[in-house]
Short mmCIF file of C-alpha atoms in Angstrom, two decimals:
data_model
loop_
_atom_site.label_atom_id
_atom_site.label_comp_id
_atom_site.label_asym_id
_atom_site.label_seq_id
_atom_site.Cartn_x
_atom_site.Cartn_y
_atom_site.Cartn_z
CA MET P 1 0.09 -0.28 -0.20
CA PRO P 2 1.41 3.40 -1.05
CA THR P 3 1.93 6.05 1.76
CA LEU P 4 2.22 9.92 1.91
CA SER P 5 3.68 12.59 3.57
CA LEU P 6 4.28 16.12 3.77
CA ASP P 7 8.08 17.45 3.66
CA SER P 8 9.63 17.52 7.18
CA ALA P 9 10.61 21.12 5.23
CA ASP P 10 7.54 22.38 4.52
CA ASP P 11 5.71 20.50 7.38
CA SER P 12 5.89 24.61 9.81
CA GLY P 13 5.09 25.35 13.21
CA ILE P 14 4.57 21.82 15.36
CA ALA P 15 6.32 19.12 13.32
CA GLY P 16 4.29 16.28 12.35
CA ASP P 17 0.62 18.27 13.11
CA ASN P 18 0.51 18.69 8.82
CA ILE P 19 -0.70 22.17 9.24
CA THR P 20 1.85 24.64 6.81
CA ASN P 21 2.05 27.61 6.04
CA VAL P 22 3.81 27.19 2.72
CA LYS P 23 1.51 27.67 -0.08
CA THR P 24 2.88 24.88 -2.50
CA PRO P 25 4.10 22.00 -0.13
CA GLY P 26 5.96 19.05 -1.18
CA PHE P 27 4.86 15.91 -0.67
CA THR P 28 6.75 12.32 -0.57
CA LEU P 29 5.15 9.03 -1.57
CA ASN P 30 6.58 5.85 -0.41
CA ASN P 31 6.04 1.93 -0.68
CA ILE P 32 5.85 2.19 -4.30
CA ASP P 33 6.57 -1.01 -5.62
CA THR P 34 8.91 -1.26 -9.14
CA ASP P 35 6.26 -2.52 -11.23
CA VAL P 36 3.92 0.11 -10.71
CA SER P 37 3.33 1.82 -13.98
CA ARG P 38 0.17 4.68 -13.22
CA VAL P 39 0.43 6.74 -9.70
CA ILE P 40 -1.71 9.21 -9.69
CA VAL P 41 -2.68 11.83 -6.78
CA GLU P 42 -6.09 12.92 -6.06
CA VAL P 43 -6.68 16.46 -4.00
CA MET P 44 -9.96 17.21 -2.28
CA HIS P 45 -10.42 20.75 -1.33
CA ASN P 46 -13.94 22.43 -0.98
CA GLY P 47 -15.65 19.58 -2.39
CA ILE P 48 -13.76 20.14 -5.46
CA LYS P 49 -11.76 16.65 -6.74
CA GLN P 50 -8.49 16.69 -8.54
CA GLU P 51 -6.21 13.99 -9.99
CA VAL P 52 -2.84 14.48 -10.62
CA PRO P 53 -0.77 12.14 -12.49
CA LEU P 54 3.16 11.50 -11.42
CA VAL P 55 6.17 10.93 -13.36
CA GLN P 56 8.95 9.03 -11.14
CA THR P 57 12.07 11.62 -10.84
CA GLY P 58 15.33 10.67 -10.07
CA GLY P 59 14.15 7.68 -8.70
CA GLN P 60 11.55 9.30 -6.15
CA TRP P 61 7.88 9.95 -6.41
CA ARG P 62 7.24 13.44 -5.19
CA PHE P 63 4.01 15.56 -5.78
CA ALA P 64 4.14 19.70 -5.82
CA PRO P 65 0.60 21.65 -6.09
CA THR P 66 1.58 23.73 -9.15
CA SER P 67 -0.24 26.96 -7.93
CA ASP P 68 -0.65 28.39 -4.54
CA TRP P 69 -2.87 26.51 -2.94
CA ALA P 70 -5.76 28.94 -1.04
CA ASP P 71 -5.72 28.78 3.07
CA GLY P 72 -7.81 25.30 4.27
CA ASP P 73 -7.88 22.22 4.28
CA TYR P 74 -6.62 19.38 1.61
CA ILE P 75 -7.07 15.27 1.36
CA LEU P 76 -4.68 13.88 -0.22
CA THR P 77 -4.91 9.95 -1.97
CA VAL P 78 -2.72 8.27 -3.47
CA LYS P 79 -3.47 5.24 -5.97
CA VAL P 80 -0.99 3.19 -7.66
CA GLU P 81 -1.67 0.90 -10.78
CA ASP P 82 0.95 -1.82 -11.68
CA ARG P 83 1.33 -3.52 -15.11
CA ALA P 84 -0.63 -6.82 -14.23
CA GLY P 85 -4.03 -4.28 -13.08
CA ASN P 86 -3.68 -4.26 -9.81
CA VAL P 87 -4.53 -1.20 -7.95
CA LYS P 88 -4.08 -0.03 -4.23
CA GLN P 89 -4.68 3.41 -2.29
CA SER P 90 -3.44 5.05 0.15
CA ALA P 91 -4.43 6.26 3.27
CA PRO P 92 -6.32 9.75 3.51
CA LEU P 93 -3.57 12.17 4.43
CA THR P 94 -5.49 15.37 5.42
CA VAL P 95 -2.83 18.53 5.41
CA THR P 96 -4.03 22.08 6.47
CA VAL P 97 -2.92 25.79 4.75
CA ASP P 98 -2.79 27.90 7.21
CA THR P 99 -0.81 31.31 5.81
CA HIS P 100 -2.54 33.83 7.93
CA ILE P 101 -2.83 35.06 11.75
CA ALA P 102 -4.01 37.60 13.55
CA ILE P 103 -4.10 39.44 16.56
CA ASP P 104 -7.80 40.65 17.09
CA ARG P 105 -7.15 42.37 20.32
CA ILE P 106 -5.11 43.94 22.86
CA GLU P 107 -6.76 45.14 26.57
CA LEU P 108 -5.10 47.14 29.08
CA VAL P 109 -7.87 45.12 31.56
CA ASN P 110 -6.45 47.16 34.39
CA ASP P 111 -7.29 50.56 32.40
CA SER P 112 -8.10 53.10 35.19
CA GLY P 113 -9.78 56.53 34.97
CA ILE P 114 -11.09 57.37 31.40
CA PRO P 115 -12.44 53.31 30.10
CA GLY P 116 -10.00 52.92 26.73
CA ASP P 117 -7.17 55.08 26.80
CA ASN P 118 -5.12 53.01 27.60
CA LEU P 119 -3.63 54.60 31.30
CA THR P 120 -3.47 53.31 34.78
CA ASN P 121 -2.58 53.74 37.79
CA GLU P 122 -1.98 49.86 38.46
CA ALA P 123 1.93 49.75 38.80
CA ARG P 124 1.50 46.03 37.19
CA PRO P 125 -0.51 46.16 34.36
CA HIS P 126 -3.28 43.49 33.09
CA PHE P 127 -3.46 42.38 29.54
CA GLN P 128 -5.76 40.19 28.22
CA VAL P 129 -4.56 39.57 24.03
CA THR P 130 -7.22 37.85 21.77
CA VAL P 131 -5.91 35.73 18.59
CA PRO P 132 -7.54 33.04 16.76
CA ALA P 133 -8.09 29.82 18.31
CA ASP P 134 -4.94 27.87 16.29
CA VAL P 135 -2.77 30.38 17.99
CA ASN P 136 -0.38 28.28 20.34
CA GLY P 137 1.74 30.92 21.45
CA VAL P 138 1.88 34.55 23.09
CA ARG P 139 4.34 36.80 24.32
CA LEU P 140 4.85 39.85 25.09
CA SER P 141 7.88 42.73 25.70
CA ILE P 142 8.31 46.27 26.75
CA ASP P 143 11.29 46.73 25.99
CA GLY P 144 11.49 46.63 22.43
CA GLY P 145 11.63 43.07 22.42
CA LYS P 146 14.70 42.34 24.23
CA THR P 147 12.89 40.62 26.88
CA TRP P 148 10.00 38.27 26.48
CA PHE P 149 7.14 37.00 28.49
CA ASP P 150 4.95 34.11 27.98
CA ALA P 151 1.08 34.81 28.29
CA THR P 152 -1.31 32.22 29.87
CA GLN P 153 -4.03 30.49 27.73
CA SER P 154 -7.26 30.96 29.44
CA ALA P 155 -10.61 28.95 30.07
CA THR P 156 -11.97 31.17 27.00
CA SER P 157 -10.68 29.59 23.96
CA GLY P 158 -8.47 32.44 22.10
CA VAL P 159 -7.50 34.88 24.81
CA TRP P 160 -4.42 35.01 26.55
CA ASP P 161 -3.33 37.00 29.60
CA TYR P 162 -0.29 38.20 31.21
CA THR P 163 0.15 40.30 34.06
CA TRP P 164 3.25 42.20 35.04
CA LEU P 165 4.80 40.06 38.10
CA THR P 166 6.89 43.60 38.75
CA ASN P 167 5.97 47.25 39.11
CA VAL P 168 6.59 49.01 35.72
CA ALA P 169 7.85 52.87 35.94
CA ASN P 170 5.39 55.27 35.78
CA GLY P 171 5.13 57.37 32.53
CA PRO P 172 4.91 56.38 28.31
CA HIS P 173 4.93 52.48 27.06
CA THR P 174 5.16 50.53 24.39
CA LEU P 175 3.93 47.16 24.67
CA MET P 176 4.88 44.53 21.49
CA VAL P 177 2.74 41.51 21.68
CA GLU P 178 3.82 38.44 19.47
CA ALA P 179 0.95 35.66 18.35
CA SER P 180 2.23 32.24 17.04
CA ASP P 181 -0.04 29.36 15.41
CA LYS P 182 0.24 25.81 14.84
CA ALA P 183 1.20 26.87 11.43
CA GLY P 184 4.27 28.64 12.33
CA ASN P 185 2.56 31.80 10.90
CA LYS P 186 3.80 34.85 13.42
CA THR P 187 2.79 38.36 13.75
CA THR P 188 3.20 41.05 16.05
CA GLN P 189 1.19 44.49 17.21
CA LYS P 190 2.14 47.60 19.85
CA LEU P 191 -0.21 48.77 22.41
CA ASP P 192 1.19 51.79 23.59
CA PHE P 193 0.30 52.61 27.49
CA THR P 194 0.95 54.73 30.00
CA ILE P 195 1.58 53.88 33.84
CA ASP P 196 0.64 56.65 35.92
CA THR P 197 0.66 56.16 40.00
CA ILE P 198 1.43 59.56 41.47
CA LEU P 199 -0.95 62.64 42.14
CA SER P 200 0.51 65.51 43.90
CA GLU P 201 -1.75 66.50 47.18
CA PRO P 202 -3.91 70.21 46.12
CA THR P 203 -3.83 72.63 48.42
CA ILE P 204 -6.59 75.23 49.14
CA THR P 205 -5.76 78.69 50.75
CA LEU P 206 -8.07 81.84 50.84
CA ASP P 207 -7.36 84.85 49.18
CA SER P 208 -5.18 87.59 51.19
CA ALA P 209 -7.45 89.94 50.09
CA ASP P 210 -10.45 88.30 52.06
CA ASP P 211 -8.80 87.05 54.83
CA SER P 212 -9.26 89.63 57.49
CA ALA P 213 -6.23 89.76 59.29
CA ALA P 214 -3.25 88.01 57.52
CA GLY P 215 -3.05 83.94 58.18
CA ASP P 216 -5.46 83.43 60.40
CA ASN P 217 -8.18 82.24 57.95
CA ILE P 218 -10.86 84.87 59.47
CA THR P 219 -13.15 86.66 57.07
CA ASN P 220 -15.46 89.04 57.72
CA VAL P 221 -16.67 88.33 53.76
CA LYS P 222 -20.02 86.47 53.25
CA MET P 223 -18.55 85.13 49.54
CA PRO P 224 -14.89 84.88 50.41
CA GLY P 225 -12.64 83.45 47.28
CA PHE P 226 -10.49 80.87 47.66
CA THR P 227 -7.21 79.57 44.74
CA LEU P 228 -6.22 76.00 44.37
CA GLY P 229 -2.91 75.29 44.13
CA ASN P 230 -0.44 72.03 43.04
CA ILE P 231 -3.18 70.61 40.17
CA ASP P 232 -1.72 68.40 38.46
CA ALA P 233 -1.59 69.40 34.35
CA ASP P 234 -4.00 65.71 33.79
CA VAL P 235 -6.28 66.17 36.55
CA THR P 236 -9.69 65.84 34.81
CA LYS P 237 -11.77 66.07 38.38
CA VAL P 238 -11.92 68.92 41.10
CA VAL P 239 -14.42 68.69 43.73
CA VAL P 240 -14.21 71.38 46.71
CA THR P 241 -16.49 69.45 49.49
CA VAL P 242 -17.85 72.17 51.97
CA ALA P 243 -18.57 71.15 55.90
CA HIS P 244 -20.70 73.81 57.64
CA ASP P 245 -23.41 73.16 60.96
CA GLY P 246 -23.25 68.92 59.80
CA LYS P 247 -24.04 69.12 56.18
CA ASN P 248 -21.82 68.67 53.43
CA GLN P 249 -22.03 70.07 49.70
CA GLN P 250 -19.70 69.07 46.66
CA ILE P 251 -19.49 71.89 43.96
CA GLU P 252 -17.52 70.28 40.97
CA LEU P 253 -14.74 72.96 39.82
CA ILE P 254 -14.01 74.31 36.28
CA LYS P 255 -10.56 76.27 35.40
CA ASN P 256 -10.81 79.40 34.25
CA GLY P 257 -7.76 81.16 33.03
CA GLY P 258 -5.18 78.50 33.12
CA VAL P 259 -6.28 78.46 37.79
CA TRP P 260 -8.48 77.09 39.82
CA ARG P 261 -10.95 79.21 41.91
CA PHE P 262 -13.51 78.77 44.00
CA THR P 263 -16.25 81.34 45.32
CA PRO P 264 -19.48 80.31 47.07
CA GLY P 265 -22.61 80.60 44.79
CA ALA P 266 -24.35 82.37 47.32
CA ALA P 267 -23.41 84.26 50.76
CA TRP P 268 -22.54 82.37 53.92
CA THR P 269 -23.60 82.77 57.00
CA ASP P 270 -21.30 83.26 60.00
CA GLY P 271 -19.80 80.29 61.55
CA ASP P 272 -16.96 77.74 60.78
CA TYR P 273 -16.65 75.96 56.90
CA THR P 274 -14.05 73.24 56.60
CA LEU P 275 -13.44 72.89 52.70
CA THR P 276 -11.46 69.94 51.38
CA VAL P 277 -10.54 69.58 47.83
CA LYS P 278 -10.78 66.26 46.15
CA VAL P 279 -8.92 65.67 42.87
CA GLU P 280 -8.72 62.51 40.03
CA ASP P 281 -6.66 62.31 37.27
CA LYS P 282 -7.25 60.47 33.91
CA ALA P 283 -5.70 57.89 35.13
CA GLY P 284 -7.84 57.36 38.00
CA ASN P 285 -6.01 58.39 41.06
CA THR P 286 -7.64 59.87 43.14
CA ASN P 287 -5.61 62.77 46.38
CA TYR P 288 -7.24 65.43 49.23
CA SER P 289 -6.20 68.34 50.44
CA ALA P 290 -5.59 69.44 54.07
CA PRO P 291 -8.57 70.19 55.20
CA LEU P 292 -9.23 74.05 55.04
CA THR P 293 -11.73 75.74 58.49
CA VAL P 294 -12.32 79.90 57.34
CA THR P 295 -14.93 81.15 60.04
CA ILE P 296 -17.05 83.81 58.59
CA ASP P 297 -17.29 86.57 61.31
CA THR P 298 -19.25 89.62 59.87
CA GLN P 299 -20.46 91.20 62.80
CA THR P 300 -18.95 92.50 66.05
CA SER P 301 -20.27 94.30 69.03
CA ILE P 302 -19.34 96.84 72.02
CA ASP P 303 -21.61 95.08 75.22
CA ARG P 304 -20.60 97.90 77.93
CA ILE P 305 -18.98 100.78 78.50
CA GLU P 306 -18.36 101.92 82.15
CA LEU P 307 -16.87 104.86 84.02
CA LEU P 308 -15.18 103.24 86.35
CA ASN P 309 -14.61 106.46 89.06
CA ASP P 310 -18.02 107.64 88.69
CA THR P 311 -18.60 109.42 91.62
CA GLY P 312 -21.90 110.35 93.95
CA ILE P 313 -24.56 108.38 91.99
CA VAL P 314 -24.17 105.23 90.49
CA GLY P 315 -24.51 105.00 87.36
CA ASP P 316 -25.20 108.66 86.02
CA ASN P 317 -21.83 108.70 84.58
CA LEU P 318 -20.52 112.04 86.47
CA THR P 319 -16.95 111.86 88.02
CA ASN P 320 -15.04 114.30 90.03
CA GLU P 321 -12.34 112.49 89.15
CA ALA P 322 -10.10 114.81 86.44
CA ARG P 323 -9.22 111.68 84.90
CA PRO P 324 -11.85 109.31 84.15
CA GLN P 325 -11.49 105.13 84.11
CA PHE P 326 -13.18 103.25 81.45
CA HIS P 327 -13.84 99.45 80.73
CA ILE P 328 -14.93 98.24 77.92
CA THR P 329 -16.87 95.02 77.85
CA VAL P 330 -16.86 92.99 74.26
CA PRO P 331 -16.81 89.76 72.78
CA THR P 332 -13.28 87.19 72.95
CA ASP P 333 -12.52 87.92 69.69
CA VAL P 334 -12.03 91.54 70.07
CA ASN P 335 -8.88 92.50 69.19
CA SER P 336 -8.85 96.42 69.34
CA VAL P 337 -10.51 98.89 71.35
CA GLN P 338 -10.14 102.43 71.00
CA LEU P 339 -11.98 105.25 72.57
CA SER P 340 -12.07 109.21 71.46
CA LEU P 341 -13.13 112.37 73.36
CA ASP P 342 -12.72 114.61 70.01
CA GLY P 343 -15.27 112.94 67.84
CA GLY P 344 -12.92 110.38 66.05
CA ILE P 345 -10.82 112.96 65.01
CA ASN P 346 -7.74 111.27 67.85
CA TRP P 347 -7.69 107.77 68.95
CA VAL P 348 -6.45 105.89 72.40
CA ASN P 349 -5.58 102.54 72.27
CA ALA P 350 -7.04 100.46 75.54
CA THR P 351 -5.64 97.33 76.99
CA LEU P 352 -7.05 94.07 77.60
CA THR P 353 -6.63 93.28 81.27
CA SER P 354 -6.58 89.74 82.54
CA ASP P 355 -10.17 89.44 82.96
CA GLY P 356 -10.88 89.84 79.86
CA VAL P 357 -11.80 93.55 79.82
CA TRP P 358 -10.27 96.46 77.94
CA GLU P 359 -9.17 99.17 80.39
CA TYR P 360 -8.29 102.98 79.61
CA ILE P 361 -6.93 105.62 81.65
CA TRP P 362 -7.18 109.12 80.66
CA PRO P 363 -3.25 109.68 81.49
CA THR P 364 -3.77 113.65 81.66
CA ASP P 365 -6.19 116.03 83.74
CA LEU P 366 -9.92 116.64 82.14
CA ILE P 367 -11.21 120.14 82.46
CA GLU P 368 -14.70 119.95 83.89
CA ASN P 369 -17.49 119.48 80.87
CA THR P 370 -19.56 117.35 79.37
CA TYR P 371 -17.97 114.96 76.89
CA THR P 372 -19.18 112.34 74.29
CA LEU P 373 -16.90 109.52 74.37
CA THR P 374 -16.74 107.07 71.22
CA VAL P 375 -15.66 103.83 71.54
CA LYS P 376 -14.80 101.70 68.25
CA ALA P 377 -13.92 97.75 68.83
CA THR P 378 -12.27 95.78 65.70
CA ASP P 379 -12.31 92.26 65.74
CA VAL P 380 -9.79 89.58 64.05
CA ALA P 381 -11.86 89.48 60.80
CA GLY P 382 -12.30 93.22 60.84
CA ASN P 383 -15.17 94.10 62.14
CA THR P 384 -16.03 97.63 63.54
CA ALA P 385 -18.54 98.58 65.64
CA THR P 386 -19.00 101.89 67.30
CA GLU P 387 -20.76 103.03 70.43
CA THR P 388 -20.83 106.36 72.60
CA LEU P 389 -20.68 106.86 76.34
CA ASN P 390 -22.13 110.84 77.65
CA PHE P 391 -20.44 111.50 80.79
CA ILE P 392 -19.43 114.72 83.08
CA ILE P 393 -16.06 115.68 84.94
CA ASP P 394 -17.33 117.78 87.99
CA THR P 395 -13.90 118.44 90.26
CA THR P 396 -15.56 121.48 91.89
CA LEU P 397 -17.81 122.64 94.49
CA SER P 398 -18.84 126.23 96.13
CA THR P 399 -17.81 126.05 99.63
CA PRO P 400 -22.13 127.29 101.04
CA THR P 401 -22.52 129.87 103.95
CA ILE P 402 -25.04 130.06 106.62
CA THR P 403 -26.32 133.05 108.63
CA LEU P 404 -28.47 133.63 111.01
CA ASP P 405 -32.16 135.69 109.61
CA SER P 406 -31.46 139.15 110.06
CA ALA P 407 -34.80 139.43 111.23
CA ASP P 408 -34.17 136.96 113.73
CA ASP P 409 -30.94 138.86 115.08
CA SER P 410 -32.25 140.73 117.79
CA GLY P 411 -30.55 143.13 119.75
CA THR P 412 -27.20 144.63 117.99
CA ALA P 413 -27.01 143.78 114.42
CA ASN P 414 -24.80 140.81 113.45
CA ASP P 415 -23.58 139.81 116.55
CA ASN P 416 -25.88 136.20 116.02
CA LYS P 417 -27.63 136.70 119.11
CA THR P 418 -30.88 136.67 119.51
CA ASN P 419 -34.11 136.19 121.46
CA VAL P 420 -36.41 134.54 119.06
CA LYS P 421 -36.13 130.71 121.05
CA THR P 422 -36.85 129.08 117.16
CA PRO P 423 -34.43 131.56 114.80
CA GLY P 424 -34.62 131.39 111.32
CA PHE P 425 -31.25 130.94 108.87
CA ILE P 426 -30.44 131.35 105.77
CA ILE P 427 -27.86 129.08 103.73
CA GLY P 428 -26.38 130.62 100.84
CA GLY P 429 -23.04 129.87 97.95
CA ILE P 430 -25.25 126.12 97.48
CA ASP P 431 -24.27 125.23 93.68
CA SER P 432 -26.75 124.46 91.43
CA ASP P 433 -26.00 120.45 91.37
CA VAL P 434 -26.17 120.03 94.83
CA THR P 435 -28.15 117.15 96.06
CA GLN P 436 -27.75 117.11 99.58
CA VAL P 437 -27.79 119.86 101.73
CA VAL P 438 -27.01 118.67 106.11
CA VAL P 439 -26.73 121.01 108.68
CA GLN P 440 -24.90 120.36 111.73
CA VAL P 441 -26.01 121.57 115.26
CA MET P 442 -23.73 121.58 117.97
CA ARG P 443 -24.94 122.18 121.88
CA ASP P 444 -23.51 121.44 124.78
CA GLY P 445 -21.03 119.30 123.20
CA HIS P 446 -23.30 116.78 121.86
CA SER P 447 -24.12 117.26 118.02
CA GLU P 448 -27.05 116.54 115.89
CA GLU P 449 -27.52 116.56 111.69
CA VAL P 450 -30.53 118.17 109.75
CA GLU P 451 -30.94 117.48 106.25
CA LEU P 452 -32.55 120.42 104.98
CA THR P 453 -34.93 120.45 101.36
CA GLN P 454 -35.09 123.39 99.04
CA THR P 455 -38.08 125.98 99.55
CA ASN P 456 -38.76 128.33 97.11
CA GLY P 457 -35.88 128.07 95.44
CA GLN P 458 -34.14 128.60 98.77
CA TRP P 459 -32.41 126.75 101.63
CA ARG P 460 -33.45 127.74 104.86
CA LEU P 461 -32.96 125.81 108.97
CA TYR P 462 -35.57 126.35 111.34
CA PRO P 463 -34.25 124.63 114.50
CA ALA P 464 -36.60 123.85 117.02
CA ALA P 465 -34.35 124.70 120.49
CA ARG P 466 -32.49 127.73 121.09
CA GLY P 467 -28.60 128.21 121.87
CA LEU P 468 -27.74 126.42 118.86
CA MET P 469 -24.35 126.08 117.15
CA ALA P 470 -24.57 125.47 113.20
CA THR P 471 -22.64 123.66 110.80
CA ILE P 472 -23.43 123.25 107.13
CA ARG P 473 -21.93 120.64 105.66
#
């Protein structure tokens, strides 16, 4: 029985699998008797049969197509006939011609951020390669083919996987994928990808123009501006989270004029606001700023102004001290208290005491007069409040006089001797602002005080007994 075999030189890929990428493969016929007079090779392909008679050449029986075979399966059978008319037929030989190979798809499986941009924040990229089912080898390289790593065939036919075992450096890379099939065909494709595992930490600061006192993050501006910094060029999303009174608000920003800025869309009420910036880049990396707490303070007040050395009637803001002393009570965030007696033309600075009260004592004597004290308080947010206090300096009092009523001065005039048992006395030199007149009467070593009441604009004393010596105070 004759035999037919594909030439080993043309059996590309895996030896003995009868798969070749040669379009005109050669075949060798064996076990042909010497008395054979006729040898025919029958080729069946796509339902069409072709018979090719052979001629022995150089003592060998060989067959090769005279034109290129298209890819596909070919079934070859040898039929021999000898001089006696005996006929024998070989076992059929199926040969596959496969001259094409392809890489259908290369996928960066752990592509992060924007899908399909071949950008990942994973330092160990994972690739999946899709190829025809007859591919029996896939390998990958990221150094231009100097070093290759073999992919592993997955449970899904035609899908091969490889995950880098060590960290790949940040930056752009070119992946080379080489696929080989059973016929020995090879093809190579490239995929550009980028490793990006780094994202800078953003910053957020209150604009200096709105920071009422430089650097304290306290402002009296209801819609303060903020500047964001350290934002990488590949950032695709910037979100500011504002926490206030237990509630969070997230605002996604848009870069404007090359600068990242944030300003509230509506006026903020007084209180503390904590702002945090979250950034995300194309690779899907995220990072957060340190939280920034800003205090909105648009109000201040002056709770109390007190003339500390108020004399006489308590609280009437009248003093006989030529150097008045004032205490001003204000909220704890007030950092400046000033006083003026000339309507704000000239100011003096009060001092904060250990008790938390602001104090000022006039260093020079003030003349007797009615004054208006203006007090201005300024807090750390830059808010100011102004209050006034009217007060009077009164340091003098006229010396009073007491004289025996001339009608009761009997006998010699002006000798202060009288035979009237209830003589009258006239008190003079009493200032109009006097609130109390007391006459002290001394007799026989005993004293008595009599408080007078003004009658018809006059101060008069009518003792109940005679022989009294009177002193007025």
